[in-house]
Tab-separated table of C-alpha atoms and ligand atoms in Angstrom:
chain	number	residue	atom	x	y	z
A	1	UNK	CA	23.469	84.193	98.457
A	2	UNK	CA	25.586	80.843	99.367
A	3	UNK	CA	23.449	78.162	101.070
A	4	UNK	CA	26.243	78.418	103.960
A	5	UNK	CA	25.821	82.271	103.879
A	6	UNK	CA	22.224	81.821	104.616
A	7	UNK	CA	22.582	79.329	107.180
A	8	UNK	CA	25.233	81.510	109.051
A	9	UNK	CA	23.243	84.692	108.655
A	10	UNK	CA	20.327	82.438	110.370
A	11	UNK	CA	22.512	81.229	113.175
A	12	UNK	CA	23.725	84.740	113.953
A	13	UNK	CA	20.592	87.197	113.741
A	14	UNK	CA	17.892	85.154	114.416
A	15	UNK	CA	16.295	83.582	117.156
A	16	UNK	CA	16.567	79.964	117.330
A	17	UNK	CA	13.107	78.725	117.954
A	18	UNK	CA	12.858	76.293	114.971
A	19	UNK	CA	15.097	73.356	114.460
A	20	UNK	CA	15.438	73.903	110.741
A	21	UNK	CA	16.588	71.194	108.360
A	22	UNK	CA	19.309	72.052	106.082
A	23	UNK	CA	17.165	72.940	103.288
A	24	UNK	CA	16.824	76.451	101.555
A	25	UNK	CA	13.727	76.445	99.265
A	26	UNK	CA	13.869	79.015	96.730
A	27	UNK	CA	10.310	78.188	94.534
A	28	UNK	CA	7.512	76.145	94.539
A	29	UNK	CA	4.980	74.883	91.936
A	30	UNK	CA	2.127	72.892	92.691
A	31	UNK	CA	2.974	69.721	94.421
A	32	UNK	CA	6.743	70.597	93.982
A	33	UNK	CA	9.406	72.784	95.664
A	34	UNK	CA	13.399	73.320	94.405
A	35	UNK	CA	16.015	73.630	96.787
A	36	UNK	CA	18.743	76.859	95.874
A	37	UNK	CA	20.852	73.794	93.956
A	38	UNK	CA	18.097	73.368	91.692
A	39	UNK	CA	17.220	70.085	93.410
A	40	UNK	CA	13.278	68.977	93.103
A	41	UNK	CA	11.433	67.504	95.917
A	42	UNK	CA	7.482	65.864	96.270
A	43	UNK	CA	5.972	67.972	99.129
A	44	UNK	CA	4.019	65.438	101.310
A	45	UNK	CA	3.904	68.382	104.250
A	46	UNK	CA	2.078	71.598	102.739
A	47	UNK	CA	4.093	74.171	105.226
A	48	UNK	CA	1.989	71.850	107.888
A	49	UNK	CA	-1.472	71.717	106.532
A	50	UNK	CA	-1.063	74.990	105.049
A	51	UNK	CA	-0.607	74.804	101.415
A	52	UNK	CA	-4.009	73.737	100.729
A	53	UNK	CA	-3.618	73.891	96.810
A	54	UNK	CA	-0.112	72.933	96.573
A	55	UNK	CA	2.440	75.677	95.243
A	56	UNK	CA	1.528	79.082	93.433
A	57	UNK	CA	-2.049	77.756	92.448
A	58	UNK	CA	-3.202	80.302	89.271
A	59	UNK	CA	-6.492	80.893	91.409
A	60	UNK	CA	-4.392	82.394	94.508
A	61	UNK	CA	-2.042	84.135	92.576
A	62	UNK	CA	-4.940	85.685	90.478
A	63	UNK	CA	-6.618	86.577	93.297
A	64	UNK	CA	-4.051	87.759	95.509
A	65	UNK	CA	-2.470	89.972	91.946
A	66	UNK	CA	-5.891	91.454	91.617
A	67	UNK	CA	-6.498	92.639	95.139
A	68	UNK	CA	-2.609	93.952	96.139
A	69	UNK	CA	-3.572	96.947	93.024
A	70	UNK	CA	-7.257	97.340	94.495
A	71	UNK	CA	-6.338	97.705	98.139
A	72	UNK	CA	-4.254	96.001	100.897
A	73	UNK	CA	-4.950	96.752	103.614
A	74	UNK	CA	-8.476	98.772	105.383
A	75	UNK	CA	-8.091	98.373	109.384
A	76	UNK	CA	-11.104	96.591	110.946
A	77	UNK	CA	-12.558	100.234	111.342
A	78	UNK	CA	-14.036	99.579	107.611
A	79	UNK	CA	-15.817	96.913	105.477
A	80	UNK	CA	-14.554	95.356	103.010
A	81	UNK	CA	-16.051	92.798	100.510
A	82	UNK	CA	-14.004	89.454	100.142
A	83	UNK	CA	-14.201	89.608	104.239
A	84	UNK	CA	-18.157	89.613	104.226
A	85	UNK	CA	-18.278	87.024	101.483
A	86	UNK	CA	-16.054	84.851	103.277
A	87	UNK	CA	-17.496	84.409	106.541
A	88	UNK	CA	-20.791	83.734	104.610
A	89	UNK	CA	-18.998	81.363	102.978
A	90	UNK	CA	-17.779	79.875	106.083
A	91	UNK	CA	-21.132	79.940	108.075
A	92	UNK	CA	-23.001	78.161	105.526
A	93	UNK	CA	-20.554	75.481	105.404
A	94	UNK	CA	-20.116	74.738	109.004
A	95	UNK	CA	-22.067	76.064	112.068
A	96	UNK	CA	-24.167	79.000	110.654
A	97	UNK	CA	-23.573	81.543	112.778
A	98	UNK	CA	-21.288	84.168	112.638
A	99	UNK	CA	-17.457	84.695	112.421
A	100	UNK	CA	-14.159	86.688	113.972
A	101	UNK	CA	-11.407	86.724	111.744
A	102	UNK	CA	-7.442	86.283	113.345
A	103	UNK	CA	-4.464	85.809	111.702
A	104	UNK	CA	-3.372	82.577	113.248
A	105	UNK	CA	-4.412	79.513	114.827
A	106	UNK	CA	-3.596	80.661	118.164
A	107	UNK	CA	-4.776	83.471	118.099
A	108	UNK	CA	-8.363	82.329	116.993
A	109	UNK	CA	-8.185	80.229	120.132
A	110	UNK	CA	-7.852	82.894	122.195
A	111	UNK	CA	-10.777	84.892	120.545
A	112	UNK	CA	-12.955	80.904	121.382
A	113	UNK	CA	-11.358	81.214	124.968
A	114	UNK	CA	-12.857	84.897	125.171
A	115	UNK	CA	-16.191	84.020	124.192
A	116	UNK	CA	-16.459	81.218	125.919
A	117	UNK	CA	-15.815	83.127	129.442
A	118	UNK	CA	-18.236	85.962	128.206
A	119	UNK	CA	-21.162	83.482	127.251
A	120	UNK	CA	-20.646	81.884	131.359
A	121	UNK	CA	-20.654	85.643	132.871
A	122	UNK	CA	-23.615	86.613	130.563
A	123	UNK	CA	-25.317	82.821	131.493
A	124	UNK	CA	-24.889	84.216	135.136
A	125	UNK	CA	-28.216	85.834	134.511
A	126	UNK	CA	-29.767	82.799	133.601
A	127	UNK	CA	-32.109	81.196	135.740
A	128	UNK	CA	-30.166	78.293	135.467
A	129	UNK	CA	-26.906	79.588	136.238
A	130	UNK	CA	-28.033	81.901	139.519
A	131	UNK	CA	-26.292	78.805	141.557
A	132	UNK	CA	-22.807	79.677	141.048
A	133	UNK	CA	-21.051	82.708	142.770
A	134	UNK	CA	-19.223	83.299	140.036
A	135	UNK	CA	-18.778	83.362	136.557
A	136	UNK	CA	-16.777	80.213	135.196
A	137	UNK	CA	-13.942	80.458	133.646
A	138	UNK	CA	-12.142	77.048	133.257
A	139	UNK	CA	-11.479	75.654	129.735
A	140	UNK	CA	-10.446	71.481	129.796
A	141	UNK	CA	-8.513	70.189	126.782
A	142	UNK	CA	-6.670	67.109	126.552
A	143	UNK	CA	-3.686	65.490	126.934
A	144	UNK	CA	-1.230	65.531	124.025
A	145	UNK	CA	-3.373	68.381	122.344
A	146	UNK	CA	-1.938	71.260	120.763
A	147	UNK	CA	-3.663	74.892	120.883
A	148	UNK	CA	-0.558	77.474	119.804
A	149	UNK	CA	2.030	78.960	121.677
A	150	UNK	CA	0.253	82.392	123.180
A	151	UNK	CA	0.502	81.873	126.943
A	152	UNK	CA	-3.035	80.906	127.326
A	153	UNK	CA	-2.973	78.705	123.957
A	154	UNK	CA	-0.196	77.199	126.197
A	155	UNK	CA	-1.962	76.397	128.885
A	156	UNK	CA	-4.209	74.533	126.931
A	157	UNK	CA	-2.228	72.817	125.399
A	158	UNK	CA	-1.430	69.581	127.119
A	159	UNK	CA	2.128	69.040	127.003
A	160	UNK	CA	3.711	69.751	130.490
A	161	UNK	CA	6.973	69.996	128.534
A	162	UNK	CA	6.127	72.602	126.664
A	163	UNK	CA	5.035	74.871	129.355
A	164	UNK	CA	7.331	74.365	131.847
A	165	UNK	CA	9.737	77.372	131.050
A	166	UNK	CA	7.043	79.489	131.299
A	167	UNK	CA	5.321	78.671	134.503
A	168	UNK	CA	3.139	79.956	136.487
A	169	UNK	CA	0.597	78.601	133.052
A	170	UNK	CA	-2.272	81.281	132.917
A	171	UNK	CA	-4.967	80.555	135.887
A	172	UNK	CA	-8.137	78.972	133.461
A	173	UNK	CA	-7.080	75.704	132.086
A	174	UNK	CA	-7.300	72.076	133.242
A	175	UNK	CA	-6.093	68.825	130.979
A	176	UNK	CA	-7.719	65.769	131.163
A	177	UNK	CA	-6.849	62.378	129.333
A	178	UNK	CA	-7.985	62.176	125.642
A	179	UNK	CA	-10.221	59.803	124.363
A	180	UNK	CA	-11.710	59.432	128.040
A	181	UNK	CA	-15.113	60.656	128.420
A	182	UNK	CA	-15.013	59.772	132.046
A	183	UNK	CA	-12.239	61.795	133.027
A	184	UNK	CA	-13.618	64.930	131.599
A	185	UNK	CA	-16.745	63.951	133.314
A	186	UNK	CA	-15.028	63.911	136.704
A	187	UNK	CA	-13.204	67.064	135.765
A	188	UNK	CA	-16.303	69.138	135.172
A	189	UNK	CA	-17.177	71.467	137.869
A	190	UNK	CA	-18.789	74.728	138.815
A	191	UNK	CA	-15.999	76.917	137.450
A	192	UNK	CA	-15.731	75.270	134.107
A	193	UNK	CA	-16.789	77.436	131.030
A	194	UNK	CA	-15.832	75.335	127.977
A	195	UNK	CA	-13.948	72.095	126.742
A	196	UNK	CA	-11.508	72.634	123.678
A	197	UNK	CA	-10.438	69.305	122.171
A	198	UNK	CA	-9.151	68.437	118.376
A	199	UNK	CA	-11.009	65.647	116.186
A	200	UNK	CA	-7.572	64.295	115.434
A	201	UNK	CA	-4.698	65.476	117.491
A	202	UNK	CA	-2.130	66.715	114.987
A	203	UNK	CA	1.207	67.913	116.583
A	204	UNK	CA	0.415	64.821	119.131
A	205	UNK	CA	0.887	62.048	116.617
A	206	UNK	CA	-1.718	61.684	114.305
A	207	UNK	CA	-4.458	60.617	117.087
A	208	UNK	CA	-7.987	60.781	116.075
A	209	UNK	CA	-10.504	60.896	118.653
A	210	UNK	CA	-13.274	58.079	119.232
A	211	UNK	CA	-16.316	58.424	117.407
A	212	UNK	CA	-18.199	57.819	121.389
A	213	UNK	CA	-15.924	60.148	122.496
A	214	UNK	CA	-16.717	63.004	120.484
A	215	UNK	CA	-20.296	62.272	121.090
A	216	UNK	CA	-20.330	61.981	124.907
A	217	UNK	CA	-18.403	64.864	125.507
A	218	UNK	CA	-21.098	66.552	123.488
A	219	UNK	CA	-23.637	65.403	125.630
A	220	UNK	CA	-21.666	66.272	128.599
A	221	UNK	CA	-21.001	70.303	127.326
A	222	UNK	CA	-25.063	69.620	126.782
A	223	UNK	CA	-26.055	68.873	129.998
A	224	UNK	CA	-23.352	71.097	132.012
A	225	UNK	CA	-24.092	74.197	129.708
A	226	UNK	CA	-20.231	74.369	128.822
A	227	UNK	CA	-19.619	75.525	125.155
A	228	UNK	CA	-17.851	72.715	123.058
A	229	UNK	CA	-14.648	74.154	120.927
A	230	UNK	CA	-13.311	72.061	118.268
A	231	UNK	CA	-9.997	73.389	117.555
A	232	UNK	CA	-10.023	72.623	113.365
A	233	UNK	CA	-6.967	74.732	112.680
A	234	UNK	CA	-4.972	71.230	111.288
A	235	UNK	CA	-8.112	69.476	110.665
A	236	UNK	CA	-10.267	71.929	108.703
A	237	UNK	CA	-10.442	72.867	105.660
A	238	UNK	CA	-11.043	69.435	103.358
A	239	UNK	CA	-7.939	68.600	105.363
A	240	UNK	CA	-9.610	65.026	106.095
A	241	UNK	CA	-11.959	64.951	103.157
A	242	UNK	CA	-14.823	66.699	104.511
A	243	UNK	CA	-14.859	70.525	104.927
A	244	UNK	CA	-14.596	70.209	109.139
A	245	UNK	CA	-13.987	67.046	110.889
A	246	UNK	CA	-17.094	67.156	112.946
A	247	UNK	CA	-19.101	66.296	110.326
A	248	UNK	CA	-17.600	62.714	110.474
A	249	UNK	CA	-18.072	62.681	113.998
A	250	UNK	CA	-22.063	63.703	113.453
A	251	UNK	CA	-21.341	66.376	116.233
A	252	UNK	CA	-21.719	69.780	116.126
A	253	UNK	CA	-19.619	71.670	118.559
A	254	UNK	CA	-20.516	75.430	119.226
A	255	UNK	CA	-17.324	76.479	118.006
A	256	UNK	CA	-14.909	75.872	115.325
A	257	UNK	CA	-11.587	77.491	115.178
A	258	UNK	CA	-9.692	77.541	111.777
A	259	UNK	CA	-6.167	78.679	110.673
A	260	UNK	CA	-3.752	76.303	108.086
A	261	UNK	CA	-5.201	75.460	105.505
A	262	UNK	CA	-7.706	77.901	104.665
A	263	UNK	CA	-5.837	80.823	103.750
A	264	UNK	CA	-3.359	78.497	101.176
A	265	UNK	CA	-0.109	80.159	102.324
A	266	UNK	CA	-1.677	83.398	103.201
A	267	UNK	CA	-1.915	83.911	106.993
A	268	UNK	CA	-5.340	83.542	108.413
A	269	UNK	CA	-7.139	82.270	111.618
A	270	UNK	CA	-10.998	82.031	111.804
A	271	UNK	CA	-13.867	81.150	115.054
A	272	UNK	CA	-16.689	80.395	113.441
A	273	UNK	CA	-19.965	79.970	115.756
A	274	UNK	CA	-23.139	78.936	115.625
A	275	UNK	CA	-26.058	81.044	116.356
A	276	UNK	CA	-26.025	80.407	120.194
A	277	UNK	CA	-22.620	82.201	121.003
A	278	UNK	CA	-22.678	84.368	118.001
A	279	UNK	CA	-23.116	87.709	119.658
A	280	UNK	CA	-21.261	87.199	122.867
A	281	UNK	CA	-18.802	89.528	121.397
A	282	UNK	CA	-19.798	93.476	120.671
A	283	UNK	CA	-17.744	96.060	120.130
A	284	UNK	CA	-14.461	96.657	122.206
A	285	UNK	CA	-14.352	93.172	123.370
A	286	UNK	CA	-11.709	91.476	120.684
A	287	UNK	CA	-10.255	92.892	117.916
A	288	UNK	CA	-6.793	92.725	115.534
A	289	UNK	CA	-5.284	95.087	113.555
A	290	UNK	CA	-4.567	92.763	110.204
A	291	UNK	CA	-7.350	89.971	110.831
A	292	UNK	CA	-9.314	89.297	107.717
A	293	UNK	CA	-7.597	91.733	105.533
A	294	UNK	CA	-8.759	91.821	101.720
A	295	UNK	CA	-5.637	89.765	100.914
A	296	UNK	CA	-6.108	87.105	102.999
A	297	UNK	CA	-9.273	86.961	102.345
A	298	UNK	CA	-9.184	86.853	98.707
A	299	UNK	CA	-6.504	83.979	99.352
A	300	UNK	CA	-9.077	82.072	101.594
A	301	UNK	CA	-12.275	82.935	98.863
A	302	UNK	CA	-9.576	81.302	96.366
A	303	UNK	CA	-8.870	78.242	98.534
A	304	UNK	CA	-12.741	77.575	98.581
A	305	UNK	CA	-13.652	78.575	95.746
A	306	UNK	CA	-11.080	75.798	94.255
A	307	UNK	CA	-12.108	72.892	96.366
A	308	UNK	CA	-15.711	72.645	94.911
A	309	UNK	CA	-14.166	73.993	91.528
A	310	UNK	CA	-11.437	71.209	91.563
A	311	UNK	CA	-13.822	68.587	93.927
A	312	UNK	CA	-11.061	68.557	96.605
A	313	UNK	CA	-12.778	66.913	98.785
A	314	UNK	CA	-13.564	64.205	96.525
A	315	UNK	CA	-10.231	63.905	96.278
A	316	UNK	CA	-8.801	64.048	99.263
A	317	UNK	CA	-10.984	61.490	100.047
A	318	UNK	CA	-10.061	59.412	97.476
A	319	UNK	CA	-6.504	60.079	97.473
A	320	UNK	CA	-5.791	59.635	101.268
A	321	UNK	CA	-7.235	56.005	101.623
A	322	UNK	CA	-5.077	55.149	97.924
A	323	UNK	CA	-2.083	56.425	100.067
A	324	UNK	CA	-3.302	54.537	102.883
A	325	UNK	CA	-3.464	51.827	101.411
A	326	UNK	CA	-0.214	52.013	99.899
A	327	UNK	CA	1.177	52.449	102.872
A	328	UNK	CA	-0.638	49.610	104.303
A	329	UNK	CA	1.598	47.474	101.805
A	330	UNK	CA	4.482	49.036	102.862
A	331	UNK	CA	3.599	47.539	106.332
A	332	UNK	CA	3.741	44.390	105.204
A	333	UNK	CA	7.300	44.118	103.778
A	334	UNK	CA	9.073	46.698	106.302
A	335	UNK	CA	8.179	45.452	110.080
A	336	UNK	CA	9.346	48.402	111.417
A	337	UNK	CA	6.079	50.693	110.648
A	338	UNK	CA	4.062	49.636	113.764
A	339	UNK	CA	0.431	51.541	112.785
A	340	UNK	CA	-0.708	53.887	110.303
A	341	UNK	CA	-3.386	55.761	111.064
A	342	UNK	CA	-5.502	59.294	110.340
A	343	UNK	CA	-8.240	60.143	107.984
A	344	UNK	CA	-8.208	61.921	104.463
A	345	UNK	CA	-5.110	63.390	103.614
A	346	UNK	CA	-3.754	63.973	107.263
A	347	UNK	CA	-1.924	60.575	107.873
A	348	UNK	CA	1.024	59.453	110.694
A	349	UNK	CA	3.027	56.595	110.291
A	350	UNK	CA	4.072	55.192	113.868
A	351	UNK	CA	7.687	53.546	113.891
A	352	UNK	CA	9.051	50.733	115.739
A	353	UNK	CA	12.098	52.579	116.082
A	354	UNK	CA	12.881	56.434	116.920
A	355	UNK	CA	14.349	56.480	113.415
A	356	UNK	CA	11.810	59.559	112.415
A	357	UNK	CA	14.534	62.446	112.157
A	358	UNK	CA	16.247	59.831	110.068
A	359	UNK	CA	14.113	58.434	107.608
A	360	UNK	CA	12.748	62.289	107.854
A	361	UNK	CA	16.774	63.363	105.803
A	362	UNK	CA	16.726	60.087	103.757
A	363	UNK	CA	13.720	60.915	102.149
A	364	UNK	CA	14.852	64.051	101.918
A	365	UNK	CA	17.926	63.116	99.630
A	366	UNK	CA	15.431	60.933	97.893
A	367	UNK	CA	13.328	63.811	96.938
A	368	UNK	CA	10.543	64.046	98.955
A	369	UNK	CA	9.220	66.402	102.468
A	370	UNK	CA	7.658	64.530	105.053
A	371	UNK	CA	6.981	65.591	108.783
A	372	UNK	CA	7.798	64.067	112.093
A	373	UNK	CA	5.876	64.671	115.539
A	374	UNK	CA	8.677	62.535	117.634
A	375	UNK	CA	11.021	60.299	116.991
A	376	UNK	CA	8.371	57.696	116.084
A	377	UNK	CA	5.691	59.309	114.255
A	378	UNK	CA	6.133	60.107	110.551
A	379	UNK	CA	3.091	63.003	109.637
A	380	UNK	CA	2.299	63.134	106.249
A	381	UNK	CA	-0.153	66.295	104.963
A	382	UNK	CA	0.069	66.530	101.674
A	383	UNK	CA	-1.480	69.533	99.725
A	384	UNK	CA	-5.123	68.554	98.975
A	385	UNK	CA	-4.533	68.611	94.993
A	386	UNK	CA	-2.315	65.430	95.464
A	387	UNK	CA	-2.821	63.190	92.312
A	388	UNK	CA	-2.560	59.141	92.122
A	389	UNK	CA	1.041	59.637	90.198
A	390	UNK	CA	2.467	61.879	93.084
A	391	UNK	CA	0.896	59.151	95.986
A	392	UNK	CA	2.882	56.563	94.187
A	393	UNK	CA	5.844	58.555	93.599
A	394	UNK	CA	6.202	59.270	97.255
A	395	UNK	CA	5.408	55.269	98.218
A	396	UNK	CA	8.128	54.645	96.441
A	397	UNK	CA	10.910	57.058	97.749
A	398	UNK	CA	9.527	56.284	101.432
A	399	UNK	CA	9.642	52.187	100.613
A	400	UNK	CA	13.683	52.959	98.909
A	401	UNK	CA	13.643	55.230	102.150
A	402	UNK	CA	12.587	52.774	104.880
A	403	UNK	CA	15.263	49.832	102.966
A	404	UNK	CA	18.261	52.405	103.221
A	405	UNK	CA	18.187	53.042	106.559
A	406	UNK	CA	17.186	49.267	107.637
A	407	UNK	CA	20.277	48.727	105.893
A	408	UNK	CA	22.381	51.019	107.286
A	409	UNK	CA	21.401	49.412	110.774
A	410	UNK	CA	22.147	46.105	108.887
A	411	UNK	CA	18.652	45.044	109.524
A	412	UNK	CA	18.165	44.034	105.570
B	1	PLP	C1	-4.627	71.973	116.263
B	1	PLP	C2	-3.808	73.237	116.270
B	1	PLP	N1	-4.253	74.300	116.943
B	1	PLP	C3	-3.572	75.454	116.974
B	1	PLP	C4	-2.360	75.574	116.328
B	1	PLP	C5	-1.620	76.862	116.376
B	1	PLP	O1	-1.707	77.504	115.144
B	1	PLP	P1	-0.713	78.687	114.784
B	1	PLP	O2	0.648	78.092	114.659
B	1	PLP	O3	-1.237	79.216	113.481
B	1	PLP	O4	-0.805	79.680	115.876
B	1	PLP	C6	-1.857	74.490	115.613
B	1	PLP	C7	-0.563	74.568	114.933
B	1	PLP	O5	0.073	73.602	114.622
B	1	PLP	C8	-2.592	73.280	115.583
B	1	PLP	O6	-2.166	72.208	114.928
């Protein structure tokens, strides 16, 4: 089919919730994709975090050939092996406790939202919580976080402008400034159940969270019996060169939700608990027709399986402070990158200039994806298999990138 063709056909029978580039990828290869031209670019995004081992990785596509002629698909209603070995896989990595499976990032939100109002009705019991009339119910994220688009992922998400079609917002949800330990203090109350925040807010710029931060507001879910949710769909994964972001915070939240990166491509959403909230859930209570099929699964086993194969996080690590520090040179010659900032390989570049949909195409005809969150903020998340010749092959079409369009403004 024509590029136009495609692009019509898009326009006409589709819904237009995307503003799409004019880009139609036809095939991708590890840190690679080709345009229907035949035109090569770098890809410095990953399908947003997703595209954990670049392109058609040999150990997904084994995996995932293997499993479509064994079996596709069971229903919940059965077991099936790769899902077992996964969330063992999972637990033992992060919280060690158990695990739901969804197939998105919102959607494992909700399933955290769920538990988190079952674990206050079943604490009304408690000797401790025999004070309150009524169960709590209230989850407080932050400002400029992003939890999905499901109404109640919605509501928690703390971008007025987002929700504002769709008022009334779910009843549940309160939003408190990020990075502010006092104002969630002040926000706490009888009716509050849980506090969902994320390490480094993703869709709101690249914005990690204080190191104090983190650790009050554990303390404060501690002392108020409120169950801590750290949403790791964008950060989890080896995303910032640890398997979860918490463990650079030394926290431990009580939940961890998961979606991106772990399933390389193949869609997947994951709460994993610890022990404490574990069994808040029992049959009847939650459930999804495709979550944790065998393919997904078998995708996710492959993603994991490939990080300590391939030491991805080593590299990540590694990897993301070379680019940052390329990009810290960058800084010096071209005045209008303001701050650079992230951890690992989840990086934004913050402009002087609302140039980002700009430099965003320019790039793009140089050959290489990057990501915007706003005008100002360039996001870059690069698949974790990223090598030294790719970060420096990038540096250089954003540096030839960042000249042509100072030009064009006659700034060079
Ligand atoms: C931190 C965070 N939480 C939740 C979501 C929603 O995930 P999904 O689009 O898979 O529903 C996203 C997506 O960007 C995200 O970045």
């Amino acid at each position: 089919m024509r590029k136009e063709k495609i692009i019509e056909m898009e326009k006409e029978y589709m819904m237009h919730t995307y503003a799409r580039l004019p880009l139609i990828l036809k095939k991708g290869k590890g840190m690679y994709v080709w345009d229907t031209d035949g035109k090569k670019y770098l890809d410095m995004v990953a399908g947003i975090a997703v595209l954990s081992l670049g392109h058609s990785h040999q150990e997904i596509v084994s995996a995932i050939s293997e499993q479509v002629s064994a079996i596709v698909h069971t229903s919940n209603l059965y077991y099936t092996e790769p899902q077992v070995v996964l969330a063992k896989i999972l637990s033992d990595i992060s919280l060690g406790g158990k695990v739901f499976f969804a197939n998105s990032g919102a959607e494992a939100n909700e399933a955290a939202f769920k538990i988190a109002r079952k674990y206050a009705r079943k604490m009304l019991g408690s000797e401790e919580a025999r004070r309150k009339e009524k169960p709590s119910y209230v989850v407080i994220s932050a400002m400029n976080s992003f939890h999905g688009r499901t109404l109640a992922t919605l509501a928690a998400t703390g971008q007025p402008e987002k929700q504002k079609m769709f008022e009334p917002m779910p009843a549940g949800f309160k939003t408190v400034a990020f990075n502010d330990a006092g104002a969630l203090e002040s926000a706490i109350d009888k009716e509050t159940c849980a506090v969902i925040l994320e390490a480094i807010q993703g869709e709101g710029g690249v914005i990690p969270a204080d190191k104090e931060y983190l650790r009050n507001v554990r303390a404060l879910c501690d002392r108020n019996d409120l169950l801590f949710i750290l949403d790791e769909v964008q950060t989890g994964v080896a995303r910032t060169g640890s398997y979860f972001a918490f463990e650079s915070y030394g926290i431990k939240p009580d939940m961890i939700t998961l979606a991106k990166g772990l399933g390389g491509g193949f869609p997947i959403g994951a709460v994993v608990a610890s022990k404490k909230v574990s069994d808040i859930l029992v049959p009847g209570d939650h459930g999804t027709t495709f979550g944790g099929s065998p393919i997904v699964c078998r995708a996710a086993l492959a993603v994991l399986r490939t990080i300590e194969k391939e030491d991805l996080l080593e590299n990540a690590r590694i990897q993301g402070s070379y680019l940052m520090d390329r990009l810290f040179e960058l800084e010096q010659r071209h005045t209008i990158i303001k701050k650079i900032r992230g951890l690992g390989l989840m990086i934004g570049i913050v402009l002087g200039e609302d140039v980002a949909g700009e430099l965003l195409k320019t790039c793009m005809g140089q050959g290489a994806i990057i990501n915007k969150t706003s005008e100002n903020v360039i996001r870059l998340l690069p698949p974790l298999i990223i090598g030294k010749d790719h970060v420096d092959e990038f540096v250089d079409i954003f540096d030839r990138s960042l000249t042509m369009i100072q030009r064009n403004k006659g700034k060079v």
